[in-house]
Amino acid sequence: MQLDRISRNILSILQQEARITNQELADRVGLSPSSCLNRVRKLEQEGLIGPYLSQLNLSALCRSVTVIATVRLKDQSTDAFRAFQQATQQHPEVVECYTVSGSFDIFLRIVAPDMTRYNEINDQLLDVLPGMVNISSHVVLTTVKPFRGYPLEALLED
């Protein structure tokens, strides 16, 4: 799908202000409300927008610990990767999982209620491939720059 300036503006605004009204969005991008809504629906149908999520203030909501875990697999087979990746799906506390290049194979972000629960998850992930998994845990102390959207202006250059 080709993205013109208006569609790019719609994407930029929606990623920062997902609850904006269609009327306000239309005003800001210079379209009628019906044209704007049609564009948003087309962007959704093309899979460029969605799912819609709310960013929660977790520290105000509850106690939690966030751990960035780097994983090395001694077995580099497709089956080993698949088994480990499927195991991460069994834990809702694993909120992100990336297969990466470099000195480790998998990057996880885990948000647990406490270190006891994190240790349980860690042990269960180690047991997926006994003796074949090395997990390094890095407890997040402070979030300096939380994710607030993609730099679309830089990524969607003409």
Short mmCIF file of C-alpha atoms in Angstrom, two decimals:
data_model
loop_
_atom_site.label_atom_id
_atom_site.label_comp_id
_atom_site.label_asym_id
_atom_site.label_seq_id
_atom_site.Cartn_x
_atom_site.Cartn_y
_atom_site.Cartn_z
CA MET A 1 0.00 0.00 0.00
CA GLN A 2 1.34 3.42 -0.96
CA LEU A 3 1.20 5.92 1.88
CA ASP A 4 0.64 9.54 0.95
CA ARG A 5 1.33 12.47 3.26
CA ILE A 6 -2.18 12.38 4.75
CA SER A 7 -2.03 8.66 5.59
CA ARG A 8 1.39 9.17 7.15
CA ASN A 9 0.00 12.00 9.26
CA ILE A 10 -2.91 9.81 10.33
CA LEU A 11 -0.49 7.06 11.42
CA SER A 12 1.72 9.51 13.30
CA ILE A 13 -1.19 11.05 15.16
CA LEU A 14 -2.87 7.73 15.99
CA GLN A 15 0.27 6.17 17.40
CA GLN A 16 0.56 9.07 19.85
CA GLU A 17 -3.14 9.70 20.47
CA ALA A 18 -5.10 6.51 19.83
CA ARG A 19 -8.21 7.88 21.53
CA ILE A 20 -8.47 10.98 19.38
CA THR A 21 -11.96 11.49 17.94
CA ASN A 22 -12.43 11.01 14.24
CA GLN A 23 -13.59 14.62 13.99
CA GLU A 24 -10.42 15.96 15.60
CA LEU A 25 -8.23 13.64 13.51
CA ALA A 26 -10.00 14.77 10.35
CA ASP A 27 -9.50 18.42 11.29
CA ARG A 28 -5.79 17.90 11.96
CA VAL A 29 -5.09 16.11 8.66
CA GLY A 30 -7.37 18.30 6.55
CA LEU A 31 -10.06 15.78 5.56
CA SER A 32 -13.79 15.46 6.01
CA PRO A 33 -14.76 13.13 8.87
CA SER A 34 -16.11 10.48 6.48
CA SER A 35 -12.96 10.53 4.29
CA CYS A 36 -10.78 10.32 7.38
CA LEU A 37 -12.75 7.38 8.79
CA ASN A 38 -12.49 5.58 5.44
CA ARG A 39 -8.72 6.06 5.44
CA VAL A 40 -8.39 4.79 9.01
CA ARG A 41 -10.50 1.73 8.18
CA LYS A 42 -8.38 1.03 5.09
CA LEU A 43 -5.18 1.32 7.16
CA GLU A 44 -6.70 -1.16 9.65
CA GLN A 45 -7.75 -3.56 6.87
CA GLU A 46 -4.24 -3.44 5.39
CA GLY A 47 -2.85 -4.39 8.80
CA LEU A 48 -0.95 -1.12 9.24
CA ILE A 49 -2.85 -0.20 12.41
CA GLY A 50 -3.82 -2.43 15.29
CA PRO A 51 -4.30 -3.96 17.65
CA TYR A 52 -5.20 -1.03 19.85
CA LEU A 53 -3.62 -1.13 23.30
CA SER A 54 -3.60 1.16 26.30
CA GLN A 55 -0.31 1.99 27.95
CA LEU A 56 -0.74 1.28 31.65
CA ASN A 57 1.09 3.03 34.47
CA LEU A 58 2.20 -0.23 36.04
CA SER A 59 4.02 1.37 38.97
CA ALA A 60 0.81 3.13 40.01
CA LEU A 61 -1.26 0.01 39.43
CA CYS A 62 0.73 -2.69 41.23
CA ARG A 63 4.12 -3.93 42.33
CA SER A 64 6.15 -5.60 39.63
CA VAL A 65 9.63 -6.37 38.47
CA THR A 66 10.75 -6.02 34.86
CA VAL A 67 13.59 -8.20 33.68
CA ILE A 68 15.39 -8.08 30.37
CA ALA A 69 16.67 -11.59 29.72
CA THR A 70 19.15 -12.57 27.05
CA VAL A 71 19.08 -16.22 26.03
CA ARG A 72 21.73 -18.37 24.39
CA LEU A 73 20.79 -21.77 23.03
CA LYS A 74 23.56 -24.35 22.76
CA ASP A 75 21.44 -26.27 20.26
CA GLN A 76 21.11 -23.99 17.23
CA SER A 77 18.59 -26.20 15.43
CA THR A 78 15.27 -24.90 14.19
CA ASP A 79 13.50 -27.35 16.50
CA ALA A 80 15.32 -26.00 19.56
CA PHE A 81 14.44 -22.42 18.68
CA ARG A 82 10.85 -23.39 18.02
CA ALA A 83 10.56 -25.29 21.32
CA PHE A 84 11.96 -22.37 23.30
CA GLN A 85 9.80 -19.80 21.50
CA GLN A 86 6.69 -21.91 22.11
CA ALA A 87 7.58 -22.15 25.80
CA THR A 88 7.66 -18.35 26.05
CA GLN A 89 4.09 -18.29 24.73
CA GLN A 90 2.98 -20.27 27.81
CA HIS A 91 3.93 -17.43 30.16
CA PRO A 92 1.84 -14.25 29.98
CA GLU A 93 4.60 -12.53 31.98
CA VAL A 94 6.86 -12.83 28.91
CA VAL A 95 5.58 -9.67 27.25
CA GLU A 96 8.13 -9.57 24.42
CA CYS A 97 10.26 -12.20 22.71
CA TYR A 98 12.66 -11.50 19.85
CA THR A 99 15.03 -13.80 17.99
CA VAL A 100 18.14 -11.69 17.40
CA SER A 101 21.60 -11.82 15.87
CA GLY A 102 24.75 -11.23 17.85
CA SER A 103 26.17 -12.67 21.05
CA PHE A 104 22.84 -14.09 22.20
CA ASP A 105 19.94 -15.71 20.37
CA ILE A 106 16.76 -14.49 22.05
CA PHE A 107 15.80 -11.31 23.87
CA LEU A 108 12.94 -11.41 26.39
CA ARG A 109 11.16 -8.75 28.39
CA ILE A 110 9.47 -10.32 31.37
CA VAL A 111 7.16 -8.47 33.78
CA ALA A 112 6.41 -10.46 36.92
CA PRO A 113 4.78 -9.58 40.23
CA ASP A 114 8.00 -10.32 42.12
CA MET A 115 11.39 -12.03 41.87
CA THR A 116 9.97 -15.31 43.18
CA ARG A 117 7.64 -15.56 40.19
CA TYR A 118 10.39 -14.43 37.82
CA ASN A 119 12.63 -17.21 39.15
CA GLU A 120 9.85 -19.75 38.55
CA ILE A 121 9.51 -18.60 34.94
CA ASN A 122 13.28 -18.64 34.51
CA ASP A 123 13.48 -22.21 35.84
CA GLN A 124 10.65 -23.37 33.57
CA LEU A 125 12.35 -21.83 30.53
CA LEU A 126 15.65 -23.47 31.46
CA ASP A 127 13.85 -26.83 31.64
CA VAL A 128 12.57 -26.57 28.06
CA LEU A 129 15.94 -27.78 26.77
CA PRO A 130 17.77 -29.12 29.85
CA GLY A 131 21.43 -28.15 29.84
CA MET A 132 21.08 -26.37 26.51
CA VAL A 133 19.84 -22.93 27.62
CA ASN A 134 21.77 -20.07 29.20
CA ILE A 135 19.71 -17.13 30.47
CA SER A 136 21.28 -13.87 31.64
CA SER A 137 18.88 -11.69 33.63
CA HIS A 138 19.03 -7.92 33.84
CA VAL A 139 16.60 -6.32 36.30
CA VAL A 140 15.30 -2.96 35.09
CA LEU A 141 15.95 -0.32 37.75
CA THR A 142 14.70 2.76 35.88
CA THR A 143 13.03 3.27 32.53
CA VAL A 144 14.78 6.26 31.03
CA LYS A 145 12.98 6.32 27.68
CA PRO A 146 9.83 4.21 27.42
CA PHE A 147 8.50 3.21 24.03
CA ARG A 148 6.26 5.99 22.71
CA GLY A 149 5.93 5.06 19.07
CA TYR A 150 8.02 4.65 15.97
CA PRO A 151 9.93 7.52 14.31
CA LEU A 152 7.75 7.43 11.21
CA GLU A 153 9.22 10.60 9.72
CA ALA A 154 12.64 8.93 9.57
CA LEU A 155 11.39 5.48 8.57
CA LEU A 156 8.96 6.50 5.83
CA GLU A 157 11.26 8.75 3.86
CA ASP A 158 10.33 9.12 0.20
#
